Coordinates of C-alpha atoms and ligand atoms in Angstrom, one line a residue:
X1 CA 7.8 17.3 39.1
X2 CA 4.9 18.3 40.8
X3 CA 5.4 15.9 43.5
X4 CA 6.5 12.5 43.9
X5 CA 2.9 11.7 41.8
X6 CA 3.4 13.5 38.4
X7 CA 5.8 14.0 35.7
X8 CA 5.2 17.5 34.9
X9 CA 6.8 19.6 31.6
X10 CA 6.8 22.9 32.3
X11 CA 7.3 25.0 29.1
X12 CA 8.2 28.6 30.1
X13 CA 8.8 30.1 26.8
X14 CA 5.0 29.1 26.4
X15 CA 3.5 29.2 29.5
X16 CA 2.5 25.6 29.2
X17 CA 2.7 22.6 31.2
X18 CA 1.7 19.2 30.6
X19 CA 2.0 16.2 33.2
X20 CA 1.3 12.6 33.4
X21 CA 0.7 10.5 36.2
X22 CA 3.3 8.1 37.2
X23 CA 4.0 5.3 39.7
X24 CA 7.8 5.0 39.4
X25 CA 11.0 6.2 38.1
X26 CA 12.2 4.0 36.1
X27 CA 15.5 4.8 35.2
X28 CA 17.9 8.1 34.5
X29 CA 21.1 8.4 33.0
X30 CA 23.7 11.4 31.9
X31 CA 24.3 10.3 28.1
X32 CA 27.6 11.8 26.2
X33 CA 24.3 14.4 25.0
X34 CA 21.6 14.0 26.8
X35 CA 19.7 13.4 30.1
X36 CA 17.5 10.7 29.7
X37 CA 14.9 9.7 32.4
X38 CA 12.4 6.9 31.7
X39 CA 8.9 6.8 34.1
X40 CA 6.2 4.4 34.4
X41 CA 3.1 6.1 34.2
X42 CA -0.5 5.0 35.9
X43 CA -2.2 5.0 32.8
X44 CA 0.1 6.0 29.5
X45 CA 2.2 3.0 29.8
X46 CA 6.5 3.9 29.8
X47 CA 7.7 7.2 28.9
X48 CA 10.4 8.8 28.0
X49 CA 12.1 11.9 28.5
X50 CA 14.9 13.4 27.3
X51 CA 16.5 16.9 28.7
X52 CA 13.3 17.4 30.3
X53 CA 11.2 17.1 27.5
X54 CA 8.8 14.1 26.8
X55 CA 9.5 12.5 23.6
X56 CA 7.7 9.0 24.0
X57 CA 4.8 6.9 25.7
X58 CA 3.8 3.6 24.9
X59 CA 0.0 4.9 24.7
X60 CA 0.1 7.5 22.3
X61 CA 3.1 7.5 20.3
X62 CA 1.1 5.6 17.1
X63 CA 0.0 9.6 16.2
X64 CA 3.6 10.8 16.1
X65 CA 5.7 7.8 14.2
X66 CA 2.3 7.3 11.6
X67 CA 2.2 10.7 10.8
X68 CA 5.7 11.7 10.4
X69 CA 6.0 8.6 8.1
X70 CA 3.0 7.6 6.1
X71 CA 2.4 10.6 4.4
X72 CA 5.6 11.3 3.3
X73 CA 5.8 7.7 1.9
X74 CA 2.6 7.6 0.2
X75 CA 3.6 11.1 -1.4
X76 CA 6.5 10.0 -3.2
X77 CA 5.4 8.4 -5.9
X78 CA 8.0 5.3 -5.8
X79 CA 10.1 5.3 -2.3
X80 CA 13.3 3.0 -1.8
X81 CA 15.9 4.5 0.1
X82 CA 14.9 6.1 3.3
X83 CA 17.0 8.0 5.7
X84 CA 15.8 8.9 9.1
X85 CA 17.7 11.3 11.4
X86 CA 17.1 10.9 15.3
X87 CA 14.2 8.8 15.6
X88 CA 16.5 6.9 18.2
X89 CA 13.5 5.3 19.9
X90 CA 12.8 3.2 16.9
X91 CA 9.0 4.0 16.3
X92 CA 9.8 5.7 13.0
X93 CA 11.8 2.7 11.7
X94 CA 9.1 0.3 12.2
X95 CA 6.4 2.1 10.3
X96 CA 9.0 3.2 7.4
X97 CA 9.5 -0.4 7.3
X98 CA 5.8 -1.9 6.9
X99 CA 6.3 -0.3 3.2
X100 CA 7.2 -3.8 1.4
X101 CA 8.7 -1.1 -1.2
X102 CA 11.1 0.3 0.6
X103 CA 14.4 -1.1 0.5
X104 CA 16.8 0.3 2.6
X105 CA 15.9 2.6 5.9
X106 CA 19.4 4.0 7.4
X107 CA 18.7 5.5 10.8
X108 CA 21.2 7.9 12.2
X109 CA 20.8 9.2 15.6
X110 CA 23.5 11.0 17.4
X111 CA 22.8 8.6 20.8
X112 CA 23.2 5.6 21.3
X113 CA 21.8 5.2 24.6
X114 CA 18.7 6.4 23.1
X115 CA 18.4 3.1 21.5
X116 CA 19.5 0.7 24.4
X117 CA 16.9 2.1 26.4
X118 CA 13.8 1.9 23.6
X119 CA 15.4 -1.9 23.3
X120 CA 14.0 -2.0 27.1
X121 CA 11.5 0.1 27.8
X122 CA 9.3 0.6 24.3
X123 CA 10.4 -3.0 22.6
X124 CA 7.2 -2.8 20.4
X125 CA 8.7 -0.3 18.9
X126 CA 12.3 -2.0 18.2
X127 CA 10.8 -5.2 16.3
X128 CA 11.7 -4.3 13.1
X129 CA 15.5 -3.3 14.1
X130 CA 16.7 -6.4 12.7
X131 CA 15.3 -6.3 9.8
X132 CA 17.4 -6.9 6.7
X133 CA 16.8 -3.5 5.2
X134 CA 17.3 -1.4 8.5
X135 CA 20.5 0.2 9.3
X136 CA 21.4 1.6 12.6
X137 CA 24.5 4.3 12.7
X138 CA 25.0 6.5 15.7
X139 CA 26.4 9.6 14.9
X140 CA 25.9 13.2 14.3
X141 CA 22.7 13.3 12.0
X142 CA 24.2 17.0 10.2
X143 CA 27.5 15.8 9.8
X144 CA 26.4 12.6 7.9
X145 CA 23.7 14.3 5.3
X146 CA 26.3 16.9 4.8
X147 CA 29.0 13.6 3.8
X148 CA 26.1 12.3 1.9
X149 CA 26.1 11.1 -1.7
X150 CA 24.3 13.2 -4.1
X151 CA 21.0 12.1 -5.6
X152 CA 21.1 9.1 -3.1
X153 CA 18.1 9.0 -1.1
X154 CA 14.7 9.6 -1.5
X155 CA 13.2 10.1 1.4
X156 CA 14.7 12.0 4.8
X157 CA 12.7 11.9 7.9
X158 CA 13.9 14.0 10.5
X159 CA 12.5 12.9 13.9
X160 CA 14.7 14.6 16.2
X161 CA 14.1 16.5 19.5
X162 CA 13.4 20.0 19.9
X163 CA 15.5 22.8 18.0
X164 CA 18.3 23.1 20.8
X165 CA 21.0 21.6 22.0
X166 CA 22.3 18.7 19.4
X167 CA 19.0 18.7 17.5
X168 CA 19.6 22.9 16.6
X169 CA 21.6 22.8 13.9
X170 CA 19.5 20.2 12.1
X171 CA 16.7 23.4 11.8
X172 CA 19.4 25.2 9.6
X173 CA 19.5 26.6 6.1
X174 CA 22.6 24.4 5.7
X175 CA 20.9 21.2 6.9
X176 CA 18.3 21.7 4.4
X177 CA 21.0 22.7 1.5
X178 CA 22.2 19.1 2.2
X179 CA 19.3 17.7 2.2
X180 CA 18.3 18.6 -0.8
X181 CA 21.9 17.8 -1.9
X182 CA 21.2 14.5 -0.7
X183 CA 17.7 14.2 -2.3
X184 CA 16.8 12.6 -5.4
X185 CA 15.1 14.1 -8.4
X186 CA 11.5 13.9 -6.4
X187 CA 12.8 13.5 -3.0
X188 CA 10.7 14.5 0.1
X189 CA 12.2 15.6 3.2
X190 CA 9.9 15.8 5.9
X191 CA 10.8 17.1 9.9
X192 CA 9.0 17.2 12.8
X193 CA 8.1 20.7 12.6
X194 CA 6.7 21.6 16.8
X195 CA 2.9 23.2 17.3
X196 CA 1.1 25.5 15.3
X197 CA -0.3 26.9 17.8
X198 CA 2.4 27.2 20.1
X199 CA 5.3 27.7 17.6
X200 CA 4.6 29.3 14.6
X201 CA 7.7 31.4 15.4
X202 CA 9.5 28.0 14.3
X203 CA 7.5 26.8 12.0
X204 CA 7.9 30.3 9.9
X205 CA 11.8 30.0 9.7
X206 CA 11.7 26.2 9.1
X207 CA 9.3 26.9 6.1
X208 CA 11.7 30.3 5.2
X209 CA 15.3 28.1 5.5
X210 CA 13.6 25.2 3.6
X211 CA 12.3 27.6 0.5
X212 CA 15.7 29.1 0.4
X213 CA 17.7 26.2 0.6
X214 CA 15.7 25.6 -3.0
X215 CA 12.7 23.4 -1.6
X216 CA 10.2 25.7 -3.5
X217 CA 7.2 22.7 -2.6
X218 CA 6.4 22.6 1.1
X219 CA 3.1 20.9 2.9
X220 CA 2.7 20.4 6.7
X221 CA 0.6 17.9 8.0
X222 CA -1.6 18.2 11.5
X223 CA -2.5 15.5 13.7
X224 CA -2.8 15.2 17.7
X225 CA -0.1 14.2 20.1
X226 CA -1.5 14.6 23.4
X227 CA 2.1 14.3 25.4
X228 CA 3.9 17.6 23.5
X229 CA 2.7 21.0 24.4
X230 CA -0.6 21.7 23.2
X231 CA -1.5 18.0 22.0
X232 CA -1.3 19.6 18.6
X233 CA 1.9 18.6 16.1
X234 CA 3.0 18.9 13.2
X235 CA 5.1 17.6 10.5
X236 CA 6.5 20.1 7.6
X237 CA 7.0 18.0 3.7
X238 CA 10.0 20.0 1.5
X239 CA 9.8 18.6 -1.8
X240 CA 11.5 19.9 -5.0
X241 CA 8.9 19.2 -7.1
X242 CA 4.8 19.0 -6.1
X243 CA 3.6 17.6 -3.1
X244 CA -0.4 18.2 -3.7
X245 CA -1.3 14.6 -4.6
X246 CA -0.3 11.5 -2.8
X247 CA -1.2 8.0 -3.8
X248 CA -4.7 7.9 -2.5
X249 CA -5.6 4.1 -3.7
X250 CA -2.7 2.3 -2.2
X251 CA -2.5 4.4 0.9
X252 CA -6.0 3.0 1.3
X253 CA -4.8 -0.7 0.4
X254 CA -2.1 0.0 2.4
X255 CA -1.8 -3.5 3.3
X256 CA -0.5 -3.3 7.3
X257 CA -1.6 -2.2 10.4
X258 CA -2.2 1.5 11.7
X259 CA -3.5 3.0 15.0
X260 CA -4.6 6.0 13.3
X261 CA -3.0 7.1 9.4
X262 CA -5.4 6.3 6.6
X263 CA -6.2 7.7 4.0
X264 CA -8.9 9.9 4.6
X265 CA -6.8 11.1 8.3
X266 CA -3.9 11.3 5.0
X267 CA -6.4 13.7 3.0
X268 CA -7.7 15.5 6.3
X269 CA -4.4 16.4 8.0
X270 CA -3.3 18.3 4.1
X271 CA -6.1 21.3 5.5
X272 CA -4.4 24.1 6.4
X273 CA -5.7 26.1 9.2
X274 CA -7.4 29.0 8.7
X275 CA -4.4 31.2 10.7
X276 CA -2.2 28.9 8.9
X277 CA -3.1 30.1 5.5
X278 CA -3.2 33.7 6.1
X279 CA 0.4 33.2 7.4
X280 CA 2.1 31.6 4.3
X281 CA -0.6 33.0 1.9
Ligands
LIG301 N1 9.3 12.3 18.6 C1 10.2 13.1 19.4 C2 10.0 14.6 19.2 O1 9.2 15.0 18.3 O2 10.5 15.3 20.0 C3 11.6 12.8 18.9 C4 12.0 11.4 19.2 S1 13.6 10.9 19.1 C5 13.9 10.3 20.7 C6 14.6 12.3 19.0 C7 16.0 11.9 18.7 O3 16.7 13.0 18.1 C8 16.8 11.6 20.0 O4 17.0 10.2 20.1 C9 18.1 12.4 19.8 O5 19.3 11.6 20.3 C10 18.1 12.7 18.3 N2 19.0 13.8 17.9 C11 19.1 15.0 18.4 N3 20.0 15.7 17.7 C12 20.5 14.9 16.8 C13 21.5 15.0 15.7 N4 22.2 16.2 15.5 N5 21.7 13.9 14.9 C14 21.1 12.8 15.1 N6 20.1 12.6 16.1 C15 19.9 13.6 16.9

């Protein structure tokens, strides 16, 4: 905090820091896992932050829960069964759900409290918790792909905080043998994979555990998030079979709402950079 003015996210291991005007705390709380604090900013609407870290604003979150889930869904040629791991602020859930094709989306974050506070603080982003085809389970997101039945979903989303503390293990070479365990013949996982240009480091053994756990198709998307260091993110597809093509024509009759996905932002965030290339040439 840089004084009783700003929210500020100090990154050391990057030498980053990002902050956000606020006008008040709003609430904090010790969860079984987490610390989670909740501010009300001057011009980025709610946030929230857990362990430190800021993982949601009302302003700009549309960038995040779009791109971690259009792309992925409009990839798979046919999606039904969805599974998403963390995503405990709901945002995910809601645009996994504007798919009329999809017909079940389980959701699987390891805290709870997570949730009740999203419920107050970012409702637009819980209005599709009750519908028919979403389920809500709170509990450990490696123990229950691991318990998974084979061959049983086809899509996993893995929006979970940072690779430490309960989210680690879900960055593993065993993780990703049980997702693709869990996978179906042309199932996609897809995980919020950090920033390019920050953490390539990351992104280079996500890509490495993912190819050996027998994903031998991998794409990452690009796209902006201005409240996570840099303001550049990422998302990182693991497929078993190709993930080149994507249903261009019906991601652009998509038929609901976005902030920002489309299908030419679809086509757009597929380019790799230039220092991207050269590093998984
Ligand atoms: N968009 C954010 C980001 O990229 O950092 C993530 C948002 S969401 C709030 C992250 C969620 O991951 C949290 O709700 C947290 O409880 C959940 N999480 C962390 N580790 C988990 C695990 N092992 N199983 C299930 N959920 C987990």
């Amino acid at each position: 905090m840089l004084d009783d003015q700003w929210f500020n996210e100090a990154q050391t291991a990057t030498g980053t820091a990002f902050s956000l005007k606020i006008t008040r705390k709003l609430h904090e709380e010790q969860s079984e896992f987490q610390f989670l604090e909740i501010y009300e900013t001057e011009q980025f609407g709610n946030l929230m932050v857990i362990d430190g870290c800021t993982m949601v604003s009302t302003r700009d979150n549309f960038f995040y829960h779009e791109m971690i889930s259009h792309p992925v869904l409009f990839t798979h040629p046919n999606p039904r069964n969805v599974l998403i791991i963390g995503g405990g602020d709901c945002g995910t859930l809601r645009e996994v759900l504007k798919h009329p094709g999809v017909e079940s989306a389980v959701q699987i974050d390891i805290d709870e409290r997570v949730t009740r506070l999203a419920e107050i603080y970012f409702p637009e982003l819980c209005e599709s918790n009750n519908d028919p085809r979403a389920d809500l389970k709170f509990i450990d997101g490696i123990k229950w792909v691991k318990e998974a039945a084979p061959n049983s979903v086809d899509i996993i989303i893995v929006d979970s905080t940072d690779p430490v503390g309960p989210a680690e293990g879900l960055f593993s070479a065993d993780f990703y043998k049980d997702c693709y365990k869990a996978l179906s013949e042309n199932g996609i996982v897809v995980q919020q994979s950090e920033s390019a240009l920050l953490h390539m480091k990351i992104l280079k053994e996500m890509r490495a555990e993912m190819q050996a756990a027998g994903f031998n198709h991998q794409q990452t998307v690009f796209f902006p998030q201005c409240i996570y260091p840099s303001g550049w993110w990422s998302a990182t597809m693991a497929s078993k079979s190709d993930l080149s093509k994507f249903r261009e024509q019906d991601a652009t009759n998509k038929g609901f709402e976005t902030v920002y996905y489309n299908s030419d932002i679809h086509k757009a965030s597929l380019a790799m950079p230039e220092f991207f290339k050269k590093a998984f040439a």
